Short mmCIF file of C-alpha atoms and ligand atoms in Angstrom, two decimals:
data_model
loop_
_atom_site.label_atom_id
_atom_site.label_comp_id
_atom_site.label_asym_id
_atom_site.label_seq_id
_atom_site.Cartn_x
_atom_site.Cartn_y
_atom_site.Cartn_z
CA MET A 1 89.41 97.82 99.48
CA PRO A 2 90.09 94.72 101.58
CA VAL A 3 91.49 96.28 104.77
CA LEU A 4 89.08 97.98 107.09
CA ARG A 5 90.66 97.77 110.52
CA LEU A 6 93.38 100.30 110.00
CA VAL A 7 95.56 102.56 112.14
CA LEU A 8 96.81 105.80 110.62
CA LEU A 9 100.11 106.61 112.28
CA GLY A 10 102.04 109.84 111.90
CA PRO A 11 103.05 113.03 113.66
CA PRO A 12 100.69 115.97 114.15
CA GLY A 13 100.19 117.64 110.77
CA SER A 14 101.03 114.54 108.71
CA GLY A 15 97.53 114.39 107.21
CA LYS A 16 96.05 111.49 109.20
CA GLY A 17 92.71 113.24 109.60
CA THR A 18 92.47 114.25 105.95
CA GLN A 19 93.34 110.80 104.66
CA ALA A 20 91.13 109.02 107.20
CA ALA A 21 88.16 111.15 106.16
CA ARG A 22 88.74 110.30 102.49
CA LEU A 23 89.13 106.59 103.21
CA ALA A 24 85.99 106.63 105.33
CA GLU A 25 84.06 108.10 102.43
CA ARG A 26 85.38 105.50 100.01
CA THR A 27 85.04 102.45 102.21
CA GLY A 28 82.24 103.15 104.67
CA ALA A 29 84.60 102.36 107.54
CA GLN A 30 84.25 104.65 110.54
CA HIS A 31 86.75 107.46 111.02
CA ILE A 32 87.59 107.54 114.73
CA SER A 33 89.66 110.60 115.64
CA THR A 34 90.55 110.61 119.33
CA GLY A 35 91.57 114.28 119.15
CA GLU A 36 88.13 115.18 117.75
CA LEU A 37 86.36 113.06 120.37
CA LEU A 38 88.33 114.71 123.16
CA ARG A 39 87.79 118.24 121.79
CA ALA A 40 84.05 117.50 121.57
CA GLU A 41 84.01 116.46 125.25
CA VAL A 42 85.80 119.68 126.19
CA ALA A 43 83.41 121.77 124.09
CA ALA A 44 80.39 120.03 125.65
CA GLY A 45 81.71 120.78 129.15
CA SER A 46 81.32 117.12 130.20
CA GLU A 47 83.04 115.66 133.24
CA LEU A 48 85.47 113.84 130.96
CA GLY A 49 86.07 117.09 129.07
CA GLY A 50 86.97 118.76 132.35
CA GLN A 51 89.47 116.00 133.12
CA VAL A 52 91.27 116.27 129.77
CA ALA A 53 91.19 119.97 128.85
CA GLY A 54 94.52 120.78 130.50
CA TYR A 55 96.34 117.95 128.70
CA LEU A 56 95.02 119.04 125.31
CA GLN A 57 95.95 122.63 125.89
CA ALA A 58 99.50 121.64 126.88
CA GLY A 59 99.96 119.14 124.04
CA GLU A 60 100.42 116.25 126.49
CA LEU A 61 98.83 112.82 126.14
CA VAL A 62 95.69 112.34 128.20
CA PRO A 63 95.86 109.40 130.67
CA ASP A 64 95.37 105.98 129.08
CA GLU A 65 92.41 104.99 131.25
CA VAL A 66 90.35 108.01 130.19
CA LEU A 67 91.24 107.53 126.57
CA LEU A 68 90.57 103.79 126.44
CA GLN A 69 87.25 104.18 128.20
CA LEU A 70 86.18 106.62 125.50
CA THR A 71 87.61 104.77 122.52
CA LEU A 72 87.38 101.00 123.00
CA PRO A 73 83.58 100.76 122.84
CA LEU A 74 83.61 102.72 119.56
CA VAL A 75 86.36 100.51 118.13
CA ARG A 76 84.48 97.33 119.02
CA ARG A 77 81.24 98.59 117.55
CA ALA A 78 82.88 99.81 114.34
CA ALA A 79 84.65 96.46 113.89
CA GLU A 80 81.28 94.73 113.91
CA GLY A 81 80.19 97.01 111.08
CA ALA A 82 82.20 98.27 108.14
CA GLY A 83 85.44 98.62 110.14
CA TYR A 84 87.42 101.59 111.36
CA LEU A 85 90.17 104.07 110.58
CA LEU A 86 91.94 105.08 113.76
CA ASP A 87 93.30 108.62 113.63
CA GLY A 88 95.44 109.58 116.63
CA PHE A 89 95.16 106.30 118.50
CA PRO A 90 97.15 104.37 119.60
CA ARG A 91 99.80 106.95 120.47
CA SER A 92 102.11 104.79 122.59
CA VAL A 93 103.19 101.17 122.81
CA GLY A 94 101.18 100.87 126.04
CA GLN A 95 98.02 101.97 124.22
CA ALA A 96 98.73 99.63 121.31
CA GLU A 97 99.07 96.69 123.69
CA ARG A 98 95.85 97.58 125.46
CA LEU A 99 94.08 97.96 122.13
CA THR A 100 95.20 94.55 120.88
CA GLU A 101 94.24 92.84 124.15
CA ALA A 102 90.95 94.56 124.72
CA ALA A 103 89.68 94.61 121.16
CA GLU A 104 90.45 90.88 120.52
CA ALA A 105 88.89 90.05 117.13
CA ALA A 106 88.35 93.77 116.57
CA ALA A 107 92.10 94.52 116.80
CA PRO A 108 93.76 96.42 113.93
CA GLU A 109 95.00 94.49 110.89
CA ARG A 110 97.26 97.07 109.37
CA VAL A 111 99.03 100.34 110.04
CA LEU A 112 99.85 103.11 107.60
CA LEU A 113 102.65 105.48 108.52
CA LEU A 114 102.46 108.95 106.96
CA SER A 115 105.96 110.46 106.85
CA VAL A 116 106.43 114.20 106.46
CA PRO A 117 109.62 116.22 107.16
CA ARG A 118 109.61 118.23 110.38
CA ALA A 119 109.81 121.66 108.72
CA GLU A 120 106.75 120.85 106.60
CA LEU A 121 104.81 119.64 109.68
CA THR A 122 105.49 122.89 111.52
CA ARG A 123 104.48 124.90 108.47
CA ARG A 124 101.19 122.98 108.09
CA LEU A 125 100.32 123.20 111.80
CA LEU A 126 100.98 126.93 111.96
CA GLY A 127 98.83 127.33 108.83
CA ARG A 128 96.01 125.37 110.44
CA ALA A 129 96.33 127.49 113.58
CA ALA A 130 95.72 130.61 111.52
CA GLU A 131 92.66 129.03 109.82
CA GLN A 132 91.00 127.07 112.62
CA GLY A 133 92.34 128.63 115.78
CA ARG A 134 92.79 125.34 117.62
CA PRO A 135 94.10 126.27 121.08
CA ASP A 136 96.86 123.62 120.86
CA ASP A 137 98.23 124.98 117.57
CA THR A 138 100.44 127.69 119.10
CA ALA A 139 104.14 127.53 118.18
CA GLU A 140 105.12 126.36 121.67
CA VAL A 141 102.48 123.64 121.98
CA ILE A 142 103.15 122.46 118.41
CA GLN A 143 106.78 121.96 119.42
CA ARG A 144 105.70 119.97 122.46
CA ARG A 145 103.28 117.80 120.43
CA LEU A 146 106.06 116.97 117.97
CA GLU A 147 108.34 116.02 120.91
CA VAL A 148 105.60 113.82 122.40
CA PHE A 149 105.31 112.10 119.03
CA ASP A 150 109.05 111.43 119.02
CA THR A 151 109.24 110.06 122.55
CA ASP A 152 105.90 108.26 122.99
CA THR A 153 104.48 107.50 119.56
CA ARG A 154 107.49 106.91 117.30
CA PRO A 155 108.31 103.57 119.00
CA LEU A 156 105.08 102.27 117.43
CA ILE A 157 106.82 102.29 114.04
CA ASP A 158 109.10 99.49 115.26
CA TYR A 159 106.34 97.85 117.24
CA TYR A 160 104.04 97.43 114.25
CA GLY A 161 106.93 96.96 111.81
CA ARG A 162 108.15 93.92 113.74
CA ARG A 163 104.66 92.48 113.59
CA GLY A 164 104.61 92.81 109.80
CA MET A 165 101.67 95.22 109.89
CA LEU A 166 103.28 98.49 108.75
CA SER A 167 103.28 100.25 105.36
CA ARG A 168 105.02 103.58 104.83
CA VAL A 169 103.55 106.36 102.75
CA ASP A 170 105.35 109.56 101.79
CA GLY A 171 102.92 112.20 103.04
CA ALA A 172 104.79 115.25 101.73
CA ALA A 173 102.46 116.03 98.82
CA THR A 174 98.96 117.34 98.15
CA PRO A 175 96.03 115.46 99.74
CA ASP A 176 95.08 114.03 96.31
CA VAL A 177 98.55 112.67 95.63
CA VAL A 178 98.86 111.24 99.14
CA ALA A 179 95.40 109.62 98.80
CA GLU A 180 96.64 107.83 95.66
CA ARG A 181 99.71 106.60 97.54
CA VAL A 182 97.53 105.43 100.42
CA CYS A 183 95.37 103.39 98.04
CA ARG A 184 98.38 101.81 96.41
CA ALA A 185 99.92 100.99 99.79
CA LEU A 186 96.73 99.29 100.94
CA GLN A 187 96.52 97.18 97.81
CA ALA A 188 100.04 95.85 98.39
CA PRO A 189 101.02 93.58 101.29
CA PRO A 190 102.51 95.45 104.28
CA GLY A 191 106.26 95.87 104.57
P1 AMP B 1 95.08 115.29 117.64
O1 AMP B 1 93.84 115.97 117.19
O2 AMP B 1 95.14 113.85 117.20
O3 AMP B 1 96.33 116.05 117.28
O4 AMP B 1 95.02 115.23 119.24
C1 AMP B 1 94.94 116.41 120.01
C2 AMP B 1 95.27 116.12 121.46
O5 AMP B 1 94.37 115.17 122.00
C3 AMP B 1 96.64 115.53 121.71
O6 AMP B 1 97.66 116.51 121.75
C4 AMP B 1 96.43 114.87 123.08
O7 AMP B 1 96.39 115.84 124.12
C5 AMP B 1 95.01 114.31 122.94
N1 AMP B 1 95.00 112.95 122.38
C6 AMP B 1 94.51 112.56 121.17
N2 AMP B 1 94.65 111.24 120.98
C7 AMP B 1 95.27 110.77 122.09
C8 AMP B 1 95.70 109.48 122.52
N3 AMP B 1 95.57 108.39 121.73
N4 AMP B 1 96.29 109.37 123.73
C9 AMP B 1 96.43 110.44 124.54
N5 AMP B 1 96.06 111.68 124.21
C10 AMP B 1 95.47 111.86 123.00
#
């Protein structure tokens, strides 16, 4: 597995977390989920958690400064080790630019886009809500998170595509099947 500075891009429910966890196990690269990091801060009742709780609950993006302060040190450290799998970051062109500038040699090499039809995303997220009870998995907030993906995050498909870094993976299948597709995509050149 040659590529270890990887961004997993895709809407909520597309399987980024599942695939990142599997890749982390196979490669030793560090799975960095910004959603998990932020939820942990909220659960711990930290000052940062207090600043971001409202955004998470509403399905809005937390401010870039807060997010970058939390994430960039982890990204740099992981890049010095076995690499990283970014799950949920960057989520806007602004964040991607900051990541490339600030990380320098630790910047991402490749981006995998997981595509899943909207109806399937909603079905998966409502299913997860019933199982895990995440407070941002209500029907209304799910809708908002999908909208935020469309307006803020979707432009990254073009952004990374133009830079020749993007591979597309059809994510509408079981985790095992998608994992196979992910492996194949990473063994081929991007594009
Ligand atoms: P996730 O677990 O990736 O679906 O993220 C859950 C929530 O965390 C999002 O709805 C945002 O409120 C916040 N979040 C996660 N990653 C980011 C990011 N890169 N930028 C801003 N907010 C984020």
